[in-house]
Amino acid sequence: MRTLGLLTQDVFMRAQLKPWQIFEVNLLGKADMDIIVTRQLQTLIRGLIIIAAITIVRFLYSGYKPTLPHSLLFGHIPILLQFRKHHPEDVHFGIIMKWLADNCPTWIPDLHHHHHHHPPPVLYLDIWPVFPDLMMMVFDGNLSAQFTQIRSLPKHRITRTFLEPLTDNLDMTSADGKQSKVWRSRFNPSFSPRNITMLIPELIDEIVVFKELLAGMAGPHGQWGDVFQLEERTTNLTFDVILRATMDERLHEQINPQGSPLKQALISQIRLMSKVLGLNHILGIKRWPWDSLTRARNNGALRKALIGHVQDAINKPPDRLADTDTENNKKTILNIALSRTLAETGGAAPDKRDIEAILANLKLFLFAGHDTTSSTICWMFKLLQDNPGCLSKLRAELDDVLGTDPNQAASLLRESPQLLNNLAYTNGVVKETLRFYPLASTVRQGEKDFFLTLPGSSMRYPTEGTAIHDVPSVIQLDESVWPRANEFLPERWMAPLGDPLHPNKDAWRPFSMGPRNCIGQELAMVEIKLVAALLCRDFDVREAWDEWDVRRGGVVKREMVGGERLYGCGQTVQHPKDGMPVCVRRLL
Ligand code: HEM
Ligand SMILES: *[C@@H]1O[C@H](CO)[C@@H](O)[C@H](O)[C@H]1NC(C)=O
Ligand SMILES: *[C@@H]1O[C@H](CO)[C@@H](O)[C@H](O)[C@H]1NC(C)=O
Ligand SMILES: *[C@@H]1O[C@H](CO)[C@@H](O)[C@H](O)[C@H]1NC(C)=O
C-alpha cells in the first residue's frame, strides 16, 4: 500500500493545475491571425514560454510522488523515451500500455507485496506535453466499469478538439451532453441486433466482391499468389459496407481504382485531424491557416456525397410506404433514425439544424466504422494463420451449419440471415481477435470527488483533472481474470456459466461499455463474422514478409514488436504494419 499511498493529495493538486492555462495567453492580441508569418512567430514565442512553464510547473509540484519514477523537469517523459528506444519509430502509442503493465515490477519493486495480481489496477502517467492531462490508466475491469457503466463519465475534452474539423461538434460523440443524448437515442434503434440482421443480404453483396478480389490475388492451381497489402482491400470493403448499411448506397470502392471522392476526402480529413493531437494541442494551434482550406474542401466533398441521400430519405421516409422491400423502403441506418426523429417531432420535417446533425453523424459513422473494422479483419486472418487448429474447427463449424459446399454459403445466408447466430465458434474467433487486438478505447474526463475503488480495498483512486484511459489491451490479457489468457481460445466464448473459461463480462471491452459504448458494435461483429463465414473455407491467407522485403528491394529494416513483424502502427486507430502484406491461395 505504501507506494500507492504516496499517490494521494499532491498528485491531484498537480493534476488540477492545467499547465497550458498558465501560458495560454494571447500574446499578440485578439486580431485575426490569419497571416502565416504572425502565426509562426506566435508559435515560436509560445514554444519558448512553454519551456519556461515546464520548468516552473514541475518545480512547483516537486512534492508530486507518483508510482513510476518521476522527473521534476520531465515528468514521465524519460519512461516514454525508454519505450521509444525499445520500439520501432512507427509503433502505435497504445502499445505503451501493455509494455508499462508488463514492466511495472522493474520500476515498482514492492508491487507484488500489495497486489495478488500484477499489473496494478491503476497507473498514473505524466507525459505532458505529449498528452495534455495527467493520464490515469485503468488496468482492471472492475474499475473501468465504475466510470463507463455504473456511472458514465463524459468523454474527455480532447474528443471534441479531435472531431471538430470533421463535424463541427454536431455529432453524438462530441456534441454537448443534451444534443449528444438526443442523437444517440435516435440512432440506437438503427444499430439494434435485429435491425442489423435485416441488412445482412446487402452486406453479403459487398463481401462477395471482396471474395472475388481475393480470388484474383491467389495463384493458379491452388498456389500462393503475389504479395499484396490486405488492409487496402479490407478498408475498401468496410467503406462499401458502411455506405450500404447507412444509406443503401453502392460506393464500389473495392473496384474503383481511383478511389471515390468521399473516401479521399475522409482520409484527408482524418490526416488533418490527427494534427491537433500532441504538441499542437498544447501550443493551442487547433488549425493551421493553410489547413482550413483543405478542411473546407474535404467537408464540401463529404457533404456533396451524402446530402442527396439525406434529402431523399427525408422526402420518402420508410414509414409512409407500404411494408414491401422496394428500393426506397430499405430499412437503412439513416431511414430508421429518420423515422425515429419524425416520431419525436410529431411528423414535422427535420429543420436545417437537424439535417446538419444527421450529416455530422453520418460522417462520424464513416470515420468510426471503417478502419477499426478493416484492421480487425486483418488481425483475424493473422490469428487464424497462427492457430491452424482453430482454423480447422472454424471450417468444420461452417460445414456443419452452412453445408459442405462453400459456394452455397452466400445464398443460404442471404435467405436465412439468422443462421449467423448459429455460428458460435465463428463468433468466438471474432471475440478472441478483439480480445488480443482491441484497436480503440475510451478516454473519459475525470471529476472532482469521483474516485475509483477496488472491491475489498480501502484504496480510493482520485480522477479529478485526469484523462481516464480504459485499457482493454491490458485488461483483456490479465491472467488473474482470463484463464490461459495468452491462448487464442474461441471455445471460451462457448463455455457455460460456472465453467472456469466462462468470460467475465467486464473484462472484455474492445467496444467500451455502458451507454456511451460503440454504437456500431453489432454491425462490426456481423460484418467480421460474415467475412469469416464466406471466405475462410475458400482461402489460406499468410503473412508474406520475405516477399514483401524483396518487393521493397531487400534493404529494409526488419522491425519487430514482441517478436512479430506485424504490429500496430499509426496515429489514431491502430493499423497493421505496412497494411499487412500477405499471400493468398485458393483451397481446391
Ligand atoms: C471492430 C470494429 C470497432 C471497434 C473495435 C470499435 C470500438 C469503439 C470504441 C472503443 C468506442 C468508444 C470510443 C470512445 O468512447 O471514445 C467506439 C465508439 C463509437 N463507435 Fe465504434 N468500433 C468499431 C466499429 C464501429 C462501426 C462499424 C461503427 C459504425 C457506425 C462505429 C461507430 C461508433 C460510434 C458512432 C461511436 C461513438 C458512440 C458515442 O459517442 O456514443 N464503430 N467504438
Ligand atoms: C471484479 O471483482 C470481483 C470480486 O473481487 C472478481 O471476482 C472479478 O473477477 C473482478 N472482475 C474483473 C473484470 O476484474
Ligand atoms: C428496428 O427498426 C424499426 C424501424 O424500422 C424500429 O421501429 C425498431 O424500434 C428497431 N428495433 C429495435 C430493436 O430497436
Ligand atoms: C483500395 O484502396 C487502396 C488504398 O487504401 C487504393 O490504393 C486502391 O486503389 C483501392 N481500390 C482498389 C480497386 O483496390
XYZ file of C-alpha atoms and ligand atoms in Angstrom:
673
model
C 0.000 0.000 0.000
C 2.930 2.307 0.619
C 3.735 3.027 -2.992
C 0.151 3.681 -3.807
C -0.386 5.635 -0.619
C 2.024 8.234 -1.877
C -0.327 8.815 -4.686
C -2.815 10.923 -2.867
C -3.257 14.636 -2.382
C -0.159 16.001 -4.015
C -0.736 14.208 -7.300
C -4.087 15.725 -7.618
C -3.067 19.164 -6.629
C -0.836 18.918 -9.604
C -3.484 17.401 -11.774
C -5.940 20.218 -11.123
C -3.481 22.666 -12.458
C -3.830 22.629 -16.167
C -0.384 23.743 -17.177
C -1.290 25.210 -20.535
C -3.716 27.570 -18.823
C -0.790 29.411 -17.318
C 0.681 30.404 -20.602
C -2.366 30.191 -22.792
C -2.308 33.951 -23.077
C -2.977 35.515 -26.360
C 0.279 37.363 -26.572
C -0.379 39.158 -29.776
C -3.840 40.465 -29.044
C -7.143 39.253 -30.409
C -6.621 40.298 -34.021
C -7.327 37.629 -36.598
C -4.029 35.971 -37.082
C -4.538 34.672 -40.496
C -1.173 35.854 -41.652
C 1.062 32.874 -41.644
C 4.137 34.741 -40.500
C 2.376 36.073 -37.450
C 1.208 32.563 -36.695
C 4.671 31.174 -36.831
C 6.038 33.932 -34.654
C 3.295 33.224 -32.178
C 4.202 29.555 -32.264
C 7.829 30.316 -31.586
C 7.042 32.579 -28.650
C 4.628 30.038 -27.238
C 7.310 27.418 -27.572
C 9.735 29.449 -25.509
C 7.139 30.183 -22.873
C 6.314 26.504 -22.717
C 9.878 25.579 -21.921
C 9.833 28.091 -19.089
C 6.440 26.855 -17.984
C 7.508 23.223 -17.879
C 10.283 24.151 -15.518
C 8.016 26.222 -13.290
C 5.148 23.750 -13.215
C 7.277 20.787 -12.385
C 9.230 22.787 -9.829
C 6.063 23.959 -8.085
C 4.854 20.417 -7.828
C 8.059 18.798 -6.778
C 6.087 17.244 -3.956
C 4.440 15.012 -6.554
C 5.441 11.396 -5.954
C 3.832 9.040 -8.409
C 4.144 5.300 -8.656
C 6.542 5.408 -11.565
C 9.865 7.225 -11.195
C 9.096 10.856 -11.905
C 11.485 13.544 -13.029
C 10.997 17.032 -11.712
C 11.672 18.601 -15.054
C 10.402 15.969 -17.446
C 7.711 14.026 -15.584
C 7.447 10.567 -17.101
C 8.890 11.624 -20.423
C 12.066 9.591 -19.723
C 9.920 6.451 -19.471
C 8.261 7.396 -22.726
C 11.692 7.778 -24.304
C 12.700 4.404 -22.949
C 9.618 2.941 -24.615
C 10.527 4.663 -27.866
C 14.070 3.364 -27.659
C 12.932 -0.245 -27.469
C 10.306 0.023 -30.174
C 10.171 0.913 -33.869
C 9.539 4.545 -34.676
C 6.104 3.978 -36.167
C 4.733 1.844 -33.316
C 1.252 2.851 -32.143
C 1.191 4.781 -28.891
C -1.378 2.344 -27.454
C 1.307 -0.352 -27.322
C 2.918 1.540 -24.453
C 0.120 0.451 -22.122
C 0.908 -3.260 -22.240
C 4.626 -2.516 -22.092
C 4.140 -0.410 -18.958
C 1.933 -3.025 -17.335
C 4.443 -5.788 -18.097
C 7.447 -3.799 -16.917
C 5.905 -2.282 -13.805
C 7.807 -4.517 -11.380
C 11.121 -3.102 -12.587
C 10.072 0.391 -11.523
C 7.918 -0.560 -8.551
C 9.748 -3.484 -6.924
C 7.387 -3.805 -3.946
C 4.336 -4.091 -6.178
C 3.755 -7.796 -5.707
C 3.565 -7.447 -1.930
C 0.413 -5.428 -2.286
C -1.333 -6.941 -5.234
C -2.199 -10.503 -5.828
C -2.151 -9.790 -9.459
C 0.099 -7.667 -11.473
C -0.340 -5.229 -13.220
C -1.513 -2.651 -10.668
C -5.163 -1.645 -11.081
C -4.274 1.943 -11.906
C -1.176 3.700 -13.138
C -0.802 7.454 -13.467
C 1.327 8.791 -16.265
C 2.514 12.380 -16.629
C 3.812 12.847 -20.151
C 2.834 16.443 -20.609
C 3.187 17.941 -23.196
C 2.786 14.791 -25.288
C -0.599 14.304 -23.659
C -2.093 17.431 -22.043
C -3.625 15.960 -18.860
C -2.305 13.574 -16.293
C -3.222 10.162 -17.711
C -4.948 7.687 -15.428
C -4.606 4.270 -16.965
C -7.098 1.733 -15.684
C -5.877 -1.852 -15.846
C -8.798 -3.528 -14.064
C -12.242 -4.276 -15.474
C -13.960 -3.628 -12.155
C -12.584 -0.107 -12.064
C -13.393 0.512 -15.722
C -17.000 -0.461 -15.063
C -17.148 2.310 -12.454
C -16.594 5.115 -14.949
C -18.334 3.672 -18.015
C -21.234 1.597 -16.694
C -22.093 2.229 -13.044
C -21.517 5.840 -13.959
C -20.808 7.002 -17.466
C -18.396 9.902 -17.297
C -18.359 12.301 -20.246
C -15.818 11.711 -22.981
C -12.574 13.565 -22.497
C -12.471 17.077 -23.939
C -9.786 16.033 -26.407
C -12.535 14.103 -28.242
C -14.163 17.438 -29.032
C -10.992 19.021 -30.317
C -10.297 15.972 -32.377
C -13.674 15.684 -34.093
C -14.261 19.387 -34.636
C -12.716 19.619 -38.128
C -14.926 16.771 -39.328
C -18.261 17.539 -37.694
C -18.142 20.980 -36.074
C -19.032 19.043 -32.927
C -22.574 18.407 -34.085
C -22.117 14.622 -33.885
C -23.283 12.418 -30.996
C -19.791 11.812 -29.668
C -18.628 15.390 -29.332
C -21.840 17.447 -29.098
C -22.773 18.825 -25.700
C -24.475 16.433 -23.307
C -28.067 17.118 -24.282
C -27.652 17.048 -28.070
C -25.449 14.037 -27.733
C -28.182 12.139 -25.878
C -30.843 13.142 -28.387
C -28.909 11.827 -31.376
C -27.525 8.761 -29.686
C -31.058 7.695 -28.802
C -32.380 8.492 -32.294
C -29.707 6.291 -33.857
C -29.728 3.489 -31.267
C -32.632 1.532 -32.858
C -30.853 1.541 -36.236
C -27.982 -0.435 -34.752
C -30.013 -2.971 -32.781
C -29.128 -6.615 -33.448
C -32.493 -7.264 -35.105
C -32.226 -4.351 -37.484
C -28.604 -5.086 -38.358
C -29.603 -8.684 -39.139
C -32.041 -7.330 -41.723
C -29.112 -5.699 -43.524
C -27.197 -8.959 -43.918
C -28.213 -9.578 -47.565
C -26.826 -6.160 -48.549
C -23.634 -6.725 -46.565
C -23.150 -10.061 -48.304
C -23.203 -8.332 -51.729
C -20.185 -6.295 -50.696
C -18.354 -9.209 -49.090
C -18.834 -11.299 -52.230
C -16.996 -8.571 -54.165
C -14.199 -8.806 -51.589
C -14.071 -12.556 -52.036
C -13.786 -12.244 -55.817
C -10.924 -9.781 -55.413
C -9.049 -12.179 -53.133
C -9.625 -14.976 -55.635
C -7.956 -12.731 -58.199
C -4.916 -12.387 -55.939
C -4.474 -16.140 -55.479
C -2.051 -18.077 -57.652
C -3.174 -20.608 -60.265
C -3.989 -24.222 -59.314
C -4.076 -23.644 -55.591
C -0.666 -21.975 -55.451
C 0.235 -18.899 -53.453
C -0.238 -15.644 -55.375
C 1.818 -12.444 -55.293
C 2.232 -10.434 -52.116
C -0.262 -7.585 -51.569
C -1.434 -5.399 -48.697
C -4.529 -6.965 -47.234
C -5.565 -3.833 -45.356
C -6.093 -1.877 -48.591
C -8.672 -4.428 -49.599
C -10.357 -4.660 -46.222
C -10.519 -0.872 -45.966
C -12.243 -0.583 -49.322
C -14.605 -3.312 -48.170
C -15.521 -1.552 -44.947
C -16.208 1.674 -46.862
C -18.571 -0.171 -49.157
C -20.252 -1.817 -46.183
C -20.761 1.325 -44.136
C -22.273 3.209 -47.092
C -24.523 0.267 -47.848
C -25.642 -0.100 -44.252
C -26.234 3.574 -43.556
C -27.813 4.639 -46.861
C -28.065 1.626 -49.150
C -25.604 3.275 -51.497
C -23.231 1.114 -53.515
C -19.987 3.043 -53.424
C -17.936 0.430 -55.348
C -14.797 1.465 -53.535
C -13.462 -2.047 -53.938
C -13.494 -1.923 -57.717
C -12.765 1.758 -58.302
C -9.003 2.177 -58.737
C -9.226 5.974 -58.454
C -10.952 5.893 -55.099
C -14.230 7.750 -54.561
C -14.170 11.468 -53.721
C -15.870 10.509 -50.463
C -13.092 8.202 -49.355
C -10.389 10.601 -50.471
C -11.996 13.467 -48.565
C -12.441 11.418 -45.399
C -8.881 10.086 -45.406
C -7.518 13.575 -45.976
C -9.691 14.941 -43.178
C -8.522 12.263 -40.738
C -4.910 13.128 -41.521
C -5.672 16.740 -40.751
C -7.490 15.839 -37.535
C -4.534 13.853 -36.198
C -2.522 17.056 -36.275
C -4.487 18.639 -33.441
C -3.240 15.974 -31.076
C 0.177 16.060 -29.463
C 2.229 19.196 -29.436
C -0.151 21.308 -31.480
C -2.816 20.797 -28.875
C -0.538 22.194 -26.215
C 0.549 25.075 -28.383
C -3.114 25.925 -28.775
C -2.943 25.571 -32.518
C -6.140 23.884 -33.450
C -5.835 24.676 -37.090
C -3.003 25.753 -39.263
C -4.236 28.519 -41.548
C -3.275 26.579 -44.649
C -5.222 23.607 -43.365
C -8.545 25.400 -43.194
C -8.777 25.365 -46.984
C -8.260 21.618 -47.074
C -10.693 21.190 -44.257
C -13.391 23.149 -46.055
C -12.743 21.337 -49.307
C -12.968 17.923 -47.623
C -16.163 18.810 -45.831
C -17.556 20.101 -49.117
C -16.818 16.800 -50.812
C -18.324 14.816 -47.946
C -21.447 16.940 -47.961
C -21.815 16.526 -51.702
C -21.574 12.754 -51.386
C -24.053 12.498 -48.506
C -26.624 15.270 -48.676
C -28.585 13.805 -51.589
C -29.225 10.632 -49.634
C -30.351 12.571 -46.603
C -32.762 14.647 -48.702
C -34.116 11.543 -50.433
C -34.643 9.776 -47.145
C -36.480 12.797 -45.747
C -38.707 13.013 -48.791
C -39.532 9.313 -48.674
C -39.407 8.127 -45.093
C -39.975 4.374 -44.912
C -42.980 4.755 -42.634
C -45.003 6.382 -45.366
C -44.508 3.496 -47.733
C -46.077 0.090 -47.836
C -44.108 -2.509 -45.946
C -42.592 -4.020 -49.058
C -38.947 -4.319 -49.860
C -38.845 -1.719 -52.617
C -35.782 0.363 -53.441
C -36.989 3.272 -51.322
C -38.101 1.198 -48.415
C -34.833 -0.286 -47.246
C -34.543 -0.129 -43.504
C -31.168 1.536 -43.547
C -29.487 3.062 -40.529
C -30.423 6.501 -41.857
C -34.052 5.606 -42.591
C -34.688 4.114 -39.180
C -33.127 7.102 -37.401
C -35.214 9.470 -39.530
C -38.476 7.763 -38.722
C -37.492 7.900 -35.084
C -36.810 11.627 -35.456
C -40.150 12.187 -37.171
C -41.936 10.301 -34.424
C -40.322 12.551 -31.820
C -41.093 15.784 -33.640
C -44.671 14.784 -34.372
C -44.034 14.405 -38.081
C -42.560 17.854 -38.663
C -39.865 17.746 -41.333
C -36.347 17.976 -39.914
C -35.080 21.550 -39.878
C -31.707 22.775 -41.051
C -30.095 22.094 -37.684
C -31.365 18.528 -37.685
C -30.054 17.978 -41.179
C -26.630 19.266 -40.171
C -26.633 16.942 -37.171
C -27.610 13.974 -39.343
C -24.773 14.786 -41.741
C -22.350 15.098 -38.850
C -23.399 11.713 -37.506
C -23.076 10.054 -40.906
C -19.547 11.417 -41.133
C -18.882 10.114 -37.629
C -20.049 6.633 -38.663
C -17.804 6.682 -41.724
C -14.908 7.755 -39.561
C -15.501 5.399 -36.631
C -16.654 2.424 -38.663
C -14.093 1.930 -41.401
C -10.542 1.436 -40.122
C -11.372 -0.232 -36.815
C -13.293 -2.897 -38.653
C -10.822 -3.269 -41.524
C -7.831 -3.674 -39.194
C -9.722 -6.192 -37.062
C -10.370 -8.317 -40.157
C -6.613 -8.294 -40.837
C -5.808 -9.367 -37.276
C -8.365 -12.149 -37.519
C -6.597 -13.614 -40.553
C -3.291 -13.291 -38.705
C -4.565 -15.153 -35.651
C -6.151 -17.890 -37.751
C -2.852 -18.309 -39.580
C -1.054 -18.642 -36.235
C -3.663 -21.066 -34.842
C -4.294 -23.622 -37.586
C -6.188 -25.865 -35.173
C -8.736 -23.101 -34.663
C -8.979 -22.516 -38.397
C -9.875 -26.194 -38.844
C -12.557 -26.009 -36.171
C -13.927 -22.856 -37.747
C -14.141 -24.593 -41.126
C -15.814 -27.597 -39.530
C -18.470 -25.392 -37.946
C -19.145 -23.690 -41.274
C -19.540 -27.086 -42.939
C -21.963 -28.087 -40.202
C -24.153 -25.036 -40.219
C -23.922 -23.830 -43.816
C -23.426 -27.098 -45.670
C -20.243 -28.508 -47.134
C -20.332 -26.510 -50.385
C -18.744 -23.102 -49.684
C -20.255 -21.737 -52.885
C -23.728 -22.092 -51.373
C -22.940 -20.189 -48.201
C -23.698 -16.706 -49.541
C -27.119 -17.549 -50.924
C -28.020 -19.559 -47.856
C -27.148 -16.661 -45.521
C -28.993 -14.192 -47.752
C -32.133 -16.251 -47.398
C -31.692 -17.063 -43.714
C -29.595 -14.323 -42.110
C -30.393 -15.624 -38.626
C -28.151 -18.644 -39.398
C -25.281 -16.357 -38.491
C -26.408 -16.670 -34.862
C -25.761 -20.416 -35.004
C -22.071 -19.877 -35.695
C -20.913 -19.970 -32.077
C -17.312 -20.895 -32.807
C -17.032 -18.228 -35.514
C -18.374 -15.743 -33.005
C -15.681 -16.906 -30.584
C -12.986 -16.393 -33.234
C -14.033 -12.767 -33.710
C -14.300 -12.139 -29.967
C -10.866 -13.622 -29.326
C -9.468 -11.468 -32.135
C -10.853 -8.395 -30.414
C -9.516 -9.645 -27.082
C -5.978 -9.817 -28.430
C -6.239 -6.723 -30.585
C -8.549 -4.059 -29.158
C -7.817 -1.220 -31.568
C -9.581 1.683 -29.935
C -10.555 2.616 -26.405
C -12.388 5.260 -24.483
C -10.909 8.259 -22.686
C -13.140 9.996 -20.153
C -12.936 13.234 -18.228
C -12.125 12.743 -14.544
C -14.221 14.606 -11.963
C -13.900 16.210 -8.560
C -14.926 13.854 -5.743
C -15.112 10.928 -8.109
C -12.896 8.016 -7.089
C -12.375 4.535 -8.419
C -12.242 1.820 -5.778
C -11.223 -1.812 -5.791
C -13.720 -4.271 -4.289
C -12.473 -5.223 -0.828
C -9.874 -2.471 -0.627
C -9.888 0.906 1.062
C -7.779 2.464 -1.647
C -9.539 5.291 -3.471
C -8.099 6.437 -6.751
C -8.887 10.089 -7.455
C -9.865 11.024 -11.006
C -10.052 14.796 -10.797
C -8.158 16.561 -13.539
C -7.102 13.330 -15.191
C -7.861 11.769 -18.532
C -9.137 8.329 -17.561
C -7.999 5.741 -20.087
C -9.789 2.432 -20.252
C -7.052 -0.022 -21.250
C -8.551 -3.152 -22.813
C -5.154 -4.183 -24.189
C -4.098 -4.903 -20.598
C -7.439 -5.894 -19.037
C -8.176 -8.439 -21.754
C -4.904 -10.293 -21.222
C -4.941 -10.268 -17.409
C -4.183 -13.796 -16.248
C -5.976 -13.332 -12.957
C -9.256 -12.873 -14.843
C -8.663 -14.879 -18.020
C -7.534 -18.491 -17.599
C -4.948 -19.327 -20.288
C -5.011 -15.636 -21.166
C -2.335 -15.853 -23.830
C -4.006 -18.651 -25.753
C -6.334 -17.977 -28.651
C -9.291 -19.997 -27.416
C -12.588 -19.371 -29.242
C -14.068 -22.125 -27.029
C -14.087 -19.827 -24.036
C -16.941 -17.931 -25.690
C -18.992 -21.132 -25.710
C -18.193 -22.050 -22.092
C -21.325 -22.066 -19.911
C -21.691 -20.090 -16.712
C -19.745 -21.833 -13.962
C -17.071 -23.142 -16.327
C -13.732 -21.544 -15.375
C -13.315 -20.484 -19.001
C -16.605 -18.585 -18.987
C -15.616 -14.967 -19.705
C -16.063 -12.181 -17.188
C -18.244 -9.627 -18.899
C -16.453 -6.540 -17.580
C -13.087 -7.850 -18.707
C -13.906 -7.835 -22.449
C -14.289 -4.239 -23.596
C -12.993 -3.685 -27.141
C -16.130 -1.635 -27.845
C -16.077 0.016 -24.421
C -19.177 -0.475 -22.245
C -22.190 1.374 -20.893
C -24.462 3.929 -22.580
C -21.568 5.546 -24.486
C -20.070 2.365 -25.846
C -19.605 1.698 -29.545
C -22.941 2.198 -31.255
C -21.714 0.193 -34.254
C -20.567 -2.907 -32.426
C -23.289 -5.199 -33.736
C -22.647 -4.051 -37.302
C -18.918 -4.643 -36.844
C -19.415 -8.105 -35.313
C -21.823 -9.162 -38.073
C -19.562 -7.830 -40.809
C -16.473 -9.610 -39.482
C -18.346 -12.855 -38.858
C -19.682 -12.753 -42.421
C -16.162 -12.307 -43.757
C -15.048 -15.358 -41.751
C -18.063 -17.393 -42.832
C -17.795 -16.532 -46.529
C -14.019 -16.625 -47.034
C -12.300 -18.974 -44.617
C -13.219 -22.142 -46.455
C -12.049 -20.772 -49.801
C -8.620 -19.375 -48.965
C -5.490 -19.700 -46.914
C -4.043 -16.323 -46.018
C -0.488 -15.964 -44.713
C 1.791 -13.090 -43.807
C 4.411 -12.653 -46.536
C 7.274 -10.610 -45.121
C 10.026 -12.231 -47.179
C 8.182 -11.493 -50.403
C 7.405 -8.003 -49.128
C 11.060 -7.297 -48.280
C 12.113 -8.464 -51.746
C 9.441 -6.258 -53.311
C 10.957 -3.293 -51.499
C 14.488 -4.008 -52.651
C 15.753 -6.139 -49.792
C 17.438 -3.336 -47.843
C 14.695 -2.792 -45.294
C 14.685 -2.616 -41.532
C 13.109 -5.787 -40.228
C 11.476 -4.109 -37.290
C 9.523 -6.084 -34.751
C 7.392 -5.710 -31.659
C 7.189 -8.680 -29.321
C 8.951 -10.811 -31.931
C 6.324 -10.034 -34.588
C 6.812 -8.250 -37.879
C 3.102 -7.487 -37.820
C 2.447 -4.872 -35.151
C 0.117 -1.920 -34.583
C 1.092 1.391 -36.201
C -0.354 4.782 -36.853
C -1.746 7.841 -35.109
C -5.411 7.303 -34.349
C -6.685 3.754 -34.757
C -4.041 1.001 -34.792
C -3.235 -0.165 -38.301
C -1.364 -3.371 -39.088
C 2.245 -2.673 -40.067
C 2.657 -1.969 -43.803
C -1.019 -2.763 -44.318
C -0.308 -6.444 -43.593
C 1.491 -7.899 -46.612
C 0.008 -11.323 -47.358
C -0.154 -14.058 -49.948
C -3.339 -15.952 -50.640
C -4.027 -19.384 -52.078
C -7.288 -20.986 -53.098
C -8.357 -24.198 -51.487
C -9.386 -26.604 -54.175
C -14.146 -3.694 -34.790
C -14.679 -2.532 -35.008
C -14.898 -1.451 -33.992
C -14.264 -1.213 -32.801
C -13.128 -2.010 -32.176
C -14.882 -0.036 -32.219
C -14.544 0.491 -30.988
C -15.151 1.592 -30.410
C -14.840 2.120 -29.114
C -13.788 1.559 -28.149
C -15.640 3.192 -28.894
C -15.657 4.105 -27.673
C -14.840 5.300 -28.037
C -14.942 6.439 -27.071
O -15.577 6.329 -26.037
O -14.374 7.491 -27.365
C -16.451 3.343 -30.073
C -17.375 4.342 -30.238
C -18.114 4.516 -31.382
N -18.147 3.691 -32.484
Fe -17.075 2.002 -32.744
N -15.854 0.416 -33.063
C -15.903 -0.404 -34.152
C -16.757 -0.323 -35.237
C -17.686 0.669 -35.411
C -18.597 0.739 -36.531
C -18.712 -0.280 -37.669
C -19.312 1.876 -36.385
C -20.372 2.307 -37.350
C -21.262 3.165 -37.173
C -18.853 2.522 -35.146
C -19.342 3.710 -34.642
C -19.007 4.231 -33.406
C -19.572 5.467 -32.864
C -20.566 6.379 -33.561
C -19.018 5.639 -31.595
C -19.308 6.780 -30.607
C -20.523 6.457 -29.778
C -20.856 7.567 -28.789
O -20.107 8.533 -28.696
O -21.890 7.448 -28.100
N -17.883 1.751 -34.585
N -16.151 2.354 -30.971
C -14.106 -7.846 -10.070
O -14.025 -8.198 -8.708
C -14.564 -9.451 -8.395
C -14.509 -9.605 -6.890
O -13.262 -9.228 -6.410
C -13.795 -10.545 -9.123
O -14.326 -11.809 -8.848
C -13.877 -10.282 -10.616
O -13.101 -11.210 -11.328
C -13.382 -8.885 -10.933
N -13.627 -8.612 -12.329
C -12.696 -8.130 -13.128
C -13.124 -7.858 -14.524
O -11.552 -7.889 -12.791
C -35.796 -1.545 -35.757
O -36.263 -0.605 -36.672
C -37.635 -0.249 -36.529
C -37.985 0.692 -37.652
O -37.873 0.035 -38.879
C -37.850 0.373 -35.178
O -39.204 0.724 -35.011
C -37.419 -0.589 -34.099
O -37.513 0.033 -32.834
C -35.990 -1.084 -34.329
N -35.745 -2.200 -33.469
C -35.106 -2.118 -32.304
C -34.968 -3.379 -31.539
O -34.647 -1.091 -31.888
C -8.490 0.346 -52.447
O -7.774 1.147 -51.526
C -6.450 1.450 -51.798
C -5.912 2.357 -50.740
O -6.386 2.035 -49.481
C -6.277 2.024 -53.183
O -4.928 2.241 -53.475
C -6.937 1.127 -54.191
O -6.795 1.649 -55.470
C -8.380 0.946 -53.827
N -9.158 0.297 -54.859
C -8.960 -0.915 -55.378
C -9.852 -1.273 -56.524
O -8.147 -1.697 -54.949
